[in-house]
Short mmCIF file of C-alpha atoms in Angstrom, two decimals:
data_model
loop_
_atom_site.label_atom_id
_atom_site.label_comp_id
_atom_site.label_asym_id
_atom_site.label_seq_id
_atom_site.Cartn_x
_atom_site.Cartn_y
_atom_site.Cartn_z
CA MET Y 1463 -130.70 -37.05 42.24
CA LYS Y 1464 -128.10 -35.39 44.44
CA ILE Y 1465 -127.58 -31.80 45.55
CA ASN Y 1466 -124.27 -29.97 45.66
CA SER Y 1467 -122.94 -31.30 48.96
CA ASN Y 1468 -120.60 -28.32 49.29
CA PHE Y 1469 -123.60 -26.35 50.55
CA ASP Y 1470 -123.40 -28.50 53.69
CA ASN Y 1471 -120.09 -26.77 54.45
CA LEU Y 1472 -121.66 -23.31 54.63
CA VAL Y 1473 -122.46 -21.56 57.90
CA PRO Y 1474 -126.18 -22.33 58.37
CA ASN Y 1475 -127.34 -18.72 58.62
CA TYR Y 1476 -126.09 -15.92 56.39
CA LEU Y 1477 -124.72 -13.15 58.63
CA PHE Y 1478 -127.09 -10.37 57.61
CA ALA Y 1479 -130.09 -12.70 57.69
CA GLU Y 1480 -129.28 -13.51 61.31
CA VAL Y 1481 -128.89 -9.81 62.13
CA ALA Y 1482 -132.28 -9.12 60.55
CA LYS Y 1483 -133.89 -12.05 62.40
CA ARG Y 1484 -132.70 -10.88 65.83
CA THR Y 1485 -133.58 -7.28 65.06
CA ASN Y 1486 -137.09 -8.11 63.89
CA GLU Y 1487 -137.71 -10.26 66.95
CA PHE Y 1488 -136.69 -7.38 69.22
CA ILE Y 1489 -138.92 -4.93 67.36
CA GLU Y 1490 -141.85 -7.34 67.54
CA ASN Y 1491 -141.38 -7.75 71.29
CA ASN Y 1492 -140.74 -4.04 71.89
CA PRO Y 1493 -143.09 -2.11 69.60
CA ASP Y 1494 -142.66 1.05 71.66
CA LYS Y 1495 -138.92 1.23 71.01
CA LYS Y 1496 -137.37 3.21 68.16
CA VAL Y 1497 -134.65 0.99 66.73
CA ILE Y 1498 -131.90 2.68 64.69
CA LYS Y 1499 -130.15 0.43 62.17
CA LEU Y 1500 -126.47 1.02 61.49
CA GLY Y 1501 -125.84 -2.58 60.53
CA ILE Y 1502 -126.43 -3.54 56.91
CA GLY Y 1503 -124.64 -1.13 54.59
CA ASP Y 1504 -127.69 0.01 52.63
CA VAL Y 1505 -127.91 3.62 51.52
CA THR Y 1506 -130.65 6.00 52.67
CA LEU Y 1507 -130.35 9.02 50.38
CA PRO Y 1508 -132.40 9.04 47.15
CA LEU Y 1509 -130.87 8.71 43.71
CA ALA Y 1510 -129.36 11.90 42.32
CA PRO Y 1511 -131.86 13.96 40.26
CA VAL Y 1512 -129.81 13.67 37.07
CA VAL Y 1513 -129.83 9.88 37.47
CA VAL Y 1514 -133.59 9.77 37.99
CA GLU Y 1515 -134.18 11.88 34.88
CA ALA Y 1516 -131.96 9.63 32.78
CA MET Y 1517 -133.81 6.56 34.02
CA LYS Y 1518 -137.16 8.15 33.21
CA GLN Y 1519 -135.91 9.04 29.75
CA GLY Y 1520 -134.73 5.47 29.27
CA ALA Y 1521 -138.16 4.16 30.25
CA ASP Y 1522 -139.83 6.60 27.85
CA GLU Y 1523 -137.54 5.41 25.07
CA LEU Y 1524 -138.71 1.85 25.63
CA GLY Y 1525 -142.26 3.04 24.96
CA ASN Y 1526 -141.40 4.42 21.54
CA LYS Y 1527 -140.97 2.19 18.49
CA ASP Y 1528 -138.12 4.29 17.10
CA THR Y 1529 -136.08 4.19 20.34
CA PHE Y 1530 -137.11 0.82 21.76
CA LYS Y 1531 -134.31 -1.47 22.95
CA GLY Y 1532 -134.43 -5.25 23.35
CA TYR Y 1533 -131.63 -7.45 24.63
CA PRO Y 1534 -128.63 -5.31 25.54
CA ASP Y 1535 -125.04 -6.09 24.62
CA TYR Y 1536 -123.66 -8.69 27.02
CA GLU Y 1537 -120.76 -6.42 27.97
CA GLY Y 1538 -122.97 -3.33 28.26
CA TYR Y 1539 -123.67 -0.50 25.85
CA GLU Y 1540 -120.58 1.25 24.48
CA PHE Y 1541 -121.65 4.69 25.75
CA VAL Y 1542 -121.76 3.40 29.33
CA ARG Y 1543 -118.39 1.67 29.05
CA LYS Y 1544 -116.91 4.85 27.57
CA ALA Y 1545 -118.30 6.84 30.52
CA VAL Y 1546 -116.68 4.42 32.98
CA SER Y 1547 -113.38 4.56 31.08
CA ASP Y 1548 -113.41 8.38 31.23
CA TYR Y 1549 -114.12 8.17 34.96
CA TYR Y 1550 -110.97 6.09 35.44
CA LYS Y 1551 -109.02 8.73 33.52
CA SER Y 1552 -110.26 11.36 35.99
CA PHE Y 1553 -108.06 9.81 38.69
CA GLY Y 1554 -105.16 8.90 36.42
CA VAL Y 1555 -105.88 5.29 35.47
CA SER Y 1556 -106.08 4.07 31.89
CA VAL Y 1557 -108.71 1.41 31.20
CA SER Y 1558 -110.14 0.85 27.73
CA PRO Y 1559 -113.93 0.72 27.22
CA ASP Y 1560 -113.30 -2.68 25.60
CA GLU Y 1561 -111.98 -4.02 28.93
CA ILE Y 1562 -115.12 -3.02 30.88
CA LEU Y 1563 -118.20 -5.20 31.31
CA ILE Y 1564 -121.38 -3.72 32.82
CA ASN Y 1565 -123.12 -5.92 35.39
CA ASP Y 1566 -125.93 -5.90 37.94
CA GLY Y 1567 -123.61 -5.22 40.88
CA ALA Y 1568 -120.20 -6.21 42.22
CA LYS Y 1569 -121.67 -8.87 44.52
CA SER Y 1570 -122.93 -10.89 41.55
CA ASP Y 1571 -119.64 -10.88 39.72
CA SER Y 1572 -117.56 -11.50 42.85
CA GLY Y 1573 -119.59 -14.65 43.42
CA ASN Y 1574 -119.84 -15.72 39.79
CA ILE Y 1575 -116.31 -15.01 38.56
CA GLY Y 1576 -115.27 -18.40 39.93
CA ASP Y 1577 -117.21 -20.06 37.11
CA ILE Y 1578 -114.23 -19.60 34.81
CA PHE Y 1579 -111.68 -21.09 37.23
CA SER Y 1580 -111.06 -24.71 38.17
CA LYS Y 1581 -112.41 -25.97 41.48
CA ASP Y 1582 -108.87 -27.24 42.13
CA ASN Y 1583 -107.54 -23.73 42.63
CA THR Y 1584 -106.63 -22.53 46.11
CA VAL Y 1585 -108.35 -19.30 47.15
CA LEU Y 1586 -106.82 -16.76 49.51
CA VAL Y 1587 -109.01 -14.27 51.37
CA THR Y 1588 -108.20 -11.81 54.11
CA ASP Y 1589 -109.85 -12.39 57.48
CA PRO Y 1590 -112.15 -10.59 58.39
CA VAL Y 1591 -113.77 -11.01 55.00
CA TYR Y 1592 -116.93 -10.09 53.09
CA PRO Y 1593 -118.89 -13.39 53.28
CA VAL Y 1594 -119.58 -13.71 49.54
CA TYR Y 1595 -115.90 -14.30 48.73
CA VAL Y 1596 -115.83 -17.29 51.06
CA ASP Y 1597 -119.31 -18.72 50.56
CA SER Y 1598 -119.19 -18.72 46.75
CA ASN Y 1599 -115.93 -20.66 46.79
CA ILE Y 1600 -117.18 -23.09 49.42
CA MET Y 1601 -120.13 -23.75 47.10
CA ALA Y 1602 -117.65 -24.52 44.33
CA GLY Y 1603 -115.64 -26.89 46.53
CA ARG Y 1604 -112.38 -24.92 46.51
CA THR Y 1605 -109.75 -24.90 49.24
CA ILE Y 1606 -109.63 -21.57 51.09
CA VAL Y 1607 -106.67 -20.16 53.00
CA TYR Y 1608 -106.75 -17.02 55.13
CA ALA Y 1609 -104.43 -14.04 55.53
CA ASP Y 1610 -104.84 -12.52 58.98
CA SER Y 1611 -106.01 -8.93 59.27
CA ASP Y 1612 -105.87 -7.74 62.85
CA ALA Y 1613 -104.84 -4.86 65.06
CA SER Y 1614 -101.15 -5.70 64.56
CA ASN Y 1615 -101.30 -4.75 60.87
CA GLY Y 1616 -104.12 -2.20 61.03
CA PHE Y 1617 -106.55 -4.78 59.64
CA ALA Y 1618 -104.70 -4.71 56.32
CA ALA Y 1619 -103.33 -8.21 55.70
CA MET Y 1620 -100.17 -8.59 53.64
CA PRO Y 1621 -98.95 -11.56 51.58
CA ASP Y 1622 -97.02 -14.40 53.15
CA GLU Y 1623 -94.38 -15.78 50.77
CA SER Y 1624 -94.67 -19.20 52.41
CA VAL Y 1625 -98.33 -19.48 51.33
CA SER Y 1626 -99.27 -20.34 47.76
CA ALA Y 1627 -102.62 -19.29 46.27
CA ASP Y 1628 -104.20 -19.19 42.81
CA ILE Y 1629 -107.07 -16.75 43.38
CA ILE Y 1630 -106.78 -13.80 45.78
CA TYR Y 1631 -109.70 -11.66 46.94
CA LEU Y 1632 -108.84 -8.15 48.09
CA CYS Y 1633 -111.20 -5.32 49.02
CA SER Y 1634 -109.94 -1.76 49.53
CA PRO Y 1635 -111.30 0.29 51.18
CA ASN Y 1636 -112.20 -2.84 53.04
CA ASN Y 1637 -115.57 -4.19 53.99
CA PRO Y 1638 -115.92 -4.72 56.94
CA THR Y 1639 -112.82 -3.15 58.51
CA GLY Y 1640 -112.70 0.20 56.70
CA SER Y 1641 -108.94 -0.08 56.21
CA ALA Y 1642 -107.46 0.97 52.86
CA TYR Y 1643 -104.27 -0.22 51.22
CA SER Y 1644 -101.44 2.17 50.27
CA TYR Y 1645 -99.74 1.94 46.88
CA ASP Y 1646 -96.77 0.07 48.36
CA GLN Y 1647 -99.04 -2.43 50.10
CA LEU Y 1648 -100.97 -3.15 46.90
CA LYS Y 1649 -97.70 -3.40 44.98
CA ALA Y 1650 -96.64 -6.17 47.38
CA TRP Y 1651 -99.85 -8.07 46.60
CA VAL Y 1652 -99.41 -7.51 42.85
CA ASP Y 1653 -95.83 -8.79 42.97
CA TYR Y 1654 -96.97 -11.80 45.01
CA ALA Y 1655 -99.73 -12.60 42.49
CA ASN Y 1656 -97.44 -12.32 39.48
CA LYS Y 1657 -94.79 -14.44 41.19
CA ASN Y 1658 -97.35 -17.16 41.99
CA ASP Y 1659 -99.16 -16.98 38.64
CA ALA Y 1660 -102.27 -16.02 40.64
CA ILE Y 1661 -105.15 -13.69 39.86
CA ILE Y 1662 -106.34 -10.97 42.22
CA ILE Y 1663 -110.09 -10.35 42.34
CA TYR Y 1664 -110.06 -6.73 43.50
CA ASP Y 1665 -113.25 -5.27 44.94
CA ALA Y 1666 -113.17 -1.46 44.62
CA ALA Y 1667 -116.80 -0.89 45.59
CA TYR Y 1668 -115.88 1.90 48.04
CA GLU Y 1669 -113.19 3.70 46.00
CA ALA Y 1670 -115.27 6.89 45.82
CA PHE Y 1671 -114.91 7.30 49.60
CA ILE Y 1672 -111.13 7.65 49.44
CA THR Y 1673 -109.98 11.12 50.52
CA GLU Y 1674 -106.27 10.51 51.14
CA ASP Y 1675 -103.47 9.80 48.66
CA LEU Y 1676 -104.33 6.13 48.17
CA PRO Y 1677 -104.98 4.05 45.02
CA ARG Y 1678 -108.59 4.12 43.87
CA SER Y 1679 -107.98 1.24 41.49
CA ILE Y 1680 -105.59 -1.67 41.51
CA PHE Y 1681 -104.74 -0.66 37.95
CA ALA Y 1682 -102.95 2.35 39.39
CA VAL Y 1683 -100.32 -0.16 40.53
CA GLU Y 1684 -97.50 -1.20 38.22
CA GLY Y 1685 -97.74 -4.83 37.12
CA SER Y 1686 -101.44 -5.22 37.94
CA ARG Y 1687 -102.63 -5.66 34.36
CA THR Y 1688 -101.04 -9.11 34.23
CA CYS Y 1689 -102.63 -10.38 37.44
CA ALA Y 1690 -105.83 -8.49 38.36
CA ILE Y 1691 -109.55 -8.27 37.73
CA GLU Y 1692 -111.33 -5.27 39.25
CA LEU Y 1693 -114.95 -5.20 40.40
CA CYS Y 1694 -116.78 -1.99 41.17
CA SER Y 1695 -120.35 -1.03 41.96
CA LEU Y 1696 -122.63 1.98 41.80
CA SER Y 1697 -124.48 0.76 44.89
CA LYS Y 1698 -122.56 2.89 47.40
CA THR Y 1699 -121.10 5.55 45.10
CA ALA Y 1700 -124.44 6.48 43.54
CA GLY Y 1701 -127.13 4.82 45.67
CA PHE Y 1702 -127.84 1.94 43.26
CA THR Y 1703 -128.42 -0.70 45.96
CA GLY Y 1704 -131.95 -1.19 44.67
CA THR Y 1705 -131.25 -0.22 41.06
CA ARG Y 1706 -128.42 -2.75 40.58
CA CYS Y 1707 -125.54 -1.79 38.35
CA GLY Y 1708 -121.77 -2.09 38.46
CA TYR Y 1709 -118.84 -3.02 36.26
CA THR Y 1710 -115.95 -5.44 36.00
CA VAL Y 1711 -112.62 -4.58 34.40
CA ILE Y 1712 -110.48 -7.32 32.83
CA PRO Y 1713 -107.30 -6.25 30.98
CA LYS Y 1714 -107.19 -7.76 27.51
CA GLU Y 1715 -103.65 -9.06 28.07
CA LEU Y 1716 -104.59 -11.04 31.21
CA GLU Y 1717 -104.05 -14.75 30.53
CA ARG Y 1718 -103.69 -17.93 32.59
CA ASP Y 1719 -103.29 -21.58 31.67
CA GLY Y 1720 -103.22 -20.73 27.95
CA HIS Y 1721 -106.54 -18.88 28.07
CA ASN Y 1722 -107.50 -15.24 27.72
CA ILE Y 1723 -109.43 -14.29 30.85
CA TYR Y 1724 -111.55 -11.58 29.22
CA LYS Y 1725 -112.72 -14.00 26.52
CA LEU Y 1726 -113.53 -16.68 29.10
CA TRP Y 1727 -115.60 -14.27 31.19
CA TYR Y 1728 -117.38 -12.90 28.11
CA ARG Y 1729 -118.26 -16.47 27.10
CA ARG Y 1730 -119.63 -17.12 30.59
CA GLU Y 1731 -121.69 -13.91 30.54
CA ALA Y 1732 -123.11 -14.65 27.10
CA THR Y 1733 -124.35 -17.98 28.46
CA LYS Y 1734 -125.69 -16.99 31.88
CA PHE Y 1735 -126.39 -13.25 31.81
CA ASN Y 1736 -128.62 -11.18 29.54
CA GLY Y 1737 -127.24 -7.81 30.53
CA VAL Y 1738 -128.47 -4.74 32.40
CA SER Y 1739 -131.70 -3.07 31.34
CA TRP Y 1740 -131.72 0.01 29.10
CA PRO Y 1741 -133.15 2.46 31.70
CA VAL Y 1742 -130.56 1.36 34.29
CA GLN Y 1743 -127.68 1.72 31.84
CA ARG Y 1744 -128.97 5.17 30.90
CA ALA Y 1745 -129.01 6.03 34.60
CA ALA Y 1746 -125.51 4.60 35.08
CA ALA Y 1747 -124.09 6.74 32.29
CA ALA Y 1748 -125.62 9.81 33.93
CA VAL Y 1749 -123.68 9.04 37.13
CA PHE Y 1750 -120.45 9.75 35.23
CA SER Y 1751 -121.60 13.00 33.63
CA ASP Y 1752 -120.23 16.24 35.06
CA GLU Y 1753 -123.55 17.01 36.77
CA GLY Y 1754 -123.89 13.41 37.92
CA GLN Y 1755 -120.49 13.53 39.57
CA ARG Y 1756 -121.33 16.78 41.30
CA GLN Y 1757 -124.60 15.42 42.66
CA ILE Y 1758 -123.32 12.04 43.84
CA LYS Y 1759 -120.32 13.67 45.54
CA GLU Y 1760 -122.80 15.62 47.67
CA ASN Y 1761 -124.34 12.32 48.78
CA ILE Y 1762 -120.94 10.76 49.45
CA ALA Y 1763 -119.95 13.80 51.53
CA TYR Y 1764 -123.12 13.30 53.59
CA TYR Y 1765 -122.14 9.72 54.41
CA GLN Y 1766 -118.53 10.76 55.04
CA GLU Y 1767 -119.77 13.26 57.65
CA ASN Y 1768 -121.83 10.49 59.26
CA ALA Y 1769 -118.64 8.41 59.44
CA ARG Y 1770 -116.80 11.31 61.05
CA ILE Y 1771 -119.57 11.67 63.65
CA ILE Y 1772 -119.36 7.97 64.59
CA ALA Y 1773 -115.55 7.96 64.59
CA SER Y 1774 -115.46 11.06 66.81
CA ALA Y 1775 -117.68 9.27 69.33
CA MET Y 1776 -115.27 6.32 69.35
CA ASP Y 1777 -112.41 8.75 69.99
CA GLU Y 1778 -114.35 10.31 72.86
CA LEU Y 1779 -115.04 6.89 74.36
CA GLY Y 1780 -111.44 5.76 73.90
CA ILE Y 1781 -112.45 2.80 71.73
CA TYR Y 1782 -109.98 1.42 69.17
CA TYR Y 1783 -111.29 1.38 65.60
CA THR Y 1784 -110.28 1.38 61.95
CA GLY Y 1785 -112.13 3.11 59.12
CA GLY Y 1786 -114.13 6.29 59.55
CA LYS Y 1787 -112.16 7.96 56.75
CA ASN Y 1788 -111.61 6.67 53.21
CA SER Y 1789 -114.49 4.33 54.08
CA PRO Y 1790 -118.17 4.37 55.09
CA TYR Y 1791 -117.50 1.76 57.80
CA ILE Y 1792 -116.24 2.01 61.37
CA TRP Y 1793 -114.73 -1.23 62.68
CA LEU Y 1794 -114.49 -1.00 66.46
CA LYS Y 1795 -113.21 -3.17 69.26
CA CYS Y 1796 -116.07 -4.26 71.50
CA PRO Y 1797 -115.71 -2.55 74.89
CA ASN Y 1798 -115.25 -4.30 78.23
CA GLY Y 1799 -114.04 -7.52 76.61
CA MET Y 1800 -117.46 -8.32 75.14
CA GLY Y 1801 -117.85 -10.77 72.29
CA SER Y 1802 -119.30 -9.62 68.96
CA TRP Y 1803 -122.78 -11.10 69.37
CA GLU Y 1804 -122.76 -10.18 73.06
CA PHE Y 1805 -122.15 -6.55 72.11
CA PHE Y 1806 -124.82 -6.80 69.40
CA ASP Y 1807 -127.39 -7.87 71.99
CA PHE Y 1808 -126.18 -5.25 74.47
CA LEU Y 1809 -126.52 -2.38 71.98
CA LEU Y 1810 -129.87 -3.60 70.73
CA GLU Y 1811 -131.35 -3.99 74.21
CA LYS Y 1812 -129.75 -1.02 75.99
CA ALA Y 1813 -129.43 1.54 73.18
CA ASN Y 1814 -131.85 0.13 70.59
CA VAL Y 1815 -129.10 0.44 67.98
CA VAL Y 1816 -128.25 -2.27 65.43
CA GLY Y 1817 -124.74 -2.94 64.16
CA THR Y 1818 -123.02 -5.97 62.65
CA PRO Y 1819 -121.08 -8.48 64.80
CA GLY Y 1820 -117.52 -8.85 63.58
CA GLU Y 1821 -117.55 -12.58 64.28
CA GLY Y 1822 -119.74 -13.00 61.20
CA PHE Y 1823 -116.83 -11.87 59.01
CA GLY Y 1824 -114.33 -14.45 60.27
CA LYS Y 1825 -112.29 -15.50 63.28
CA ASN Y 1826 -110.37 -12.20 63.41
CA GLY Y 1827 -113.70 -10.40 63.68
CA GLU Y 1828 -114.44 -11.91 67.08
CA GLY Y 1829 -114.53 -9.12 69.63
CA TYR Y 1830 -115.10 -6.48 66.94
CA PHE Y 1831 -118.17 -4.73 65.58
CA ARG Y 1832 -119.08 -2.85 62.39
CA LEU Y 1833 -121.12 0.34 62.21
CA THR Y 1834 -122.15 1.90 58.91
CA SER Y 1835 -122.36 5.57 57.99
CA PHE Y 1836 -125.14 5.02 55.45
CA GLY Y 1837 -127.91 5.98 57.87
CA ASP Y 1838 -129.98 9.13 58.08
CA ARG Y 1839 -128.04 12.03 59.66
CA ASP Y 1840 -130.47 12.65 62.52
CA ASN Y 1841 -130.65 8.93 63.27
CA THR Y 1842 -126.86 8.65 63.16
CA ILE Y 1843 -126.48 11.48 65.66
CA GLU Y 1844 -129.16 9.98 67.90
CA ALA Y 1845 -127.58 6.51 67.70
CA VAL Y 1846 -124.18 7.92 68.64
CA GLU Y 1847 -125.63 9.73 71.66
CA ARG Y 1848 -127.35 6.53 72.77
CA ILE Y 1849 -124.12 4.54 72.41
CA LYS Y 1850 -122.16 7.13 74.37
CA LYS Y 1851 -124.79 7.08 77.10
CA VAL Y 1852 -124.72 3.32 77.63
CA LEU Y 1853 -120.92 3.08 77.42
CA SER Y 1854 -119.95 6.13 79.47
#
């Protein structure tokens, strides 16, 4: 037998696994040190009370013969899809419940969506890039081209008419750079995709962090329904990193190569995915209730204040960065000409603070570093003071 040889083309160590390995080794060798982790973007606040109650109720319903649920609908229960559709309406975007599919998180669908596309397609990603977009397509054997995001364009890459691509991955607000596209910038990408008969895979996982007048969905942009698929997650908006739930939106009119994209994806899901559990879907619907929105916005505001605290420290130190508003990430230029992993080791050893080396997100990440605002407030403040101390 043979294995998929495309795996040989992957970077040997997944970025966050390497961060964890180095961090754990330091902790093991320095048990007296308090290490503060602002690296992996995992949340720290508990689930909103209304979400917890809905999940408990869902579990109770599974213990009652009259309310027991077995296999869920592949696309998710209608009441959850209706709740998501109403949420889109709250910021002026029209998406039908019948165009929404509930999943176990945006990461899964961003990696799996390629199942419905030929391996002969060319994939375009922005660099720096969330590793899953690249790795999943390397596994499939596709050709990948890169659009440069750097300081010259505010880490918001724009399309190059001389480059042709079939699948385009965009993330806004961006992970890792924290930059967010304006309407006009997204319109340029939409026009490019339609002109090239391409499909945009649009990751909107951080849309709830947008505070300025920026699109919270690609479907706010004219022309997007004929070229875009949108992925979103409750992981960061509602703390579902351990609960696992998100949704994918595919317009019913989206077609390529004589095929309806929604129908293709539904067929794939019916084969490989048995849906999200009843208690989790009950919890997800509660996120979009009036009380759920009030409670999760309190949590988001907490993380937004953490981002402001980190960004203010960068301002005080005179360090260039993107993000810090409209995003839970701060993407900073490593001081004193240090490389990404060099700065990682420096912060870990001198300040006992963990971040994420930008090099792990692509060539344009070299010399940059990502800090997350998802930490505990007291720890965030302490980490910032430590960073200021070692860099002042």
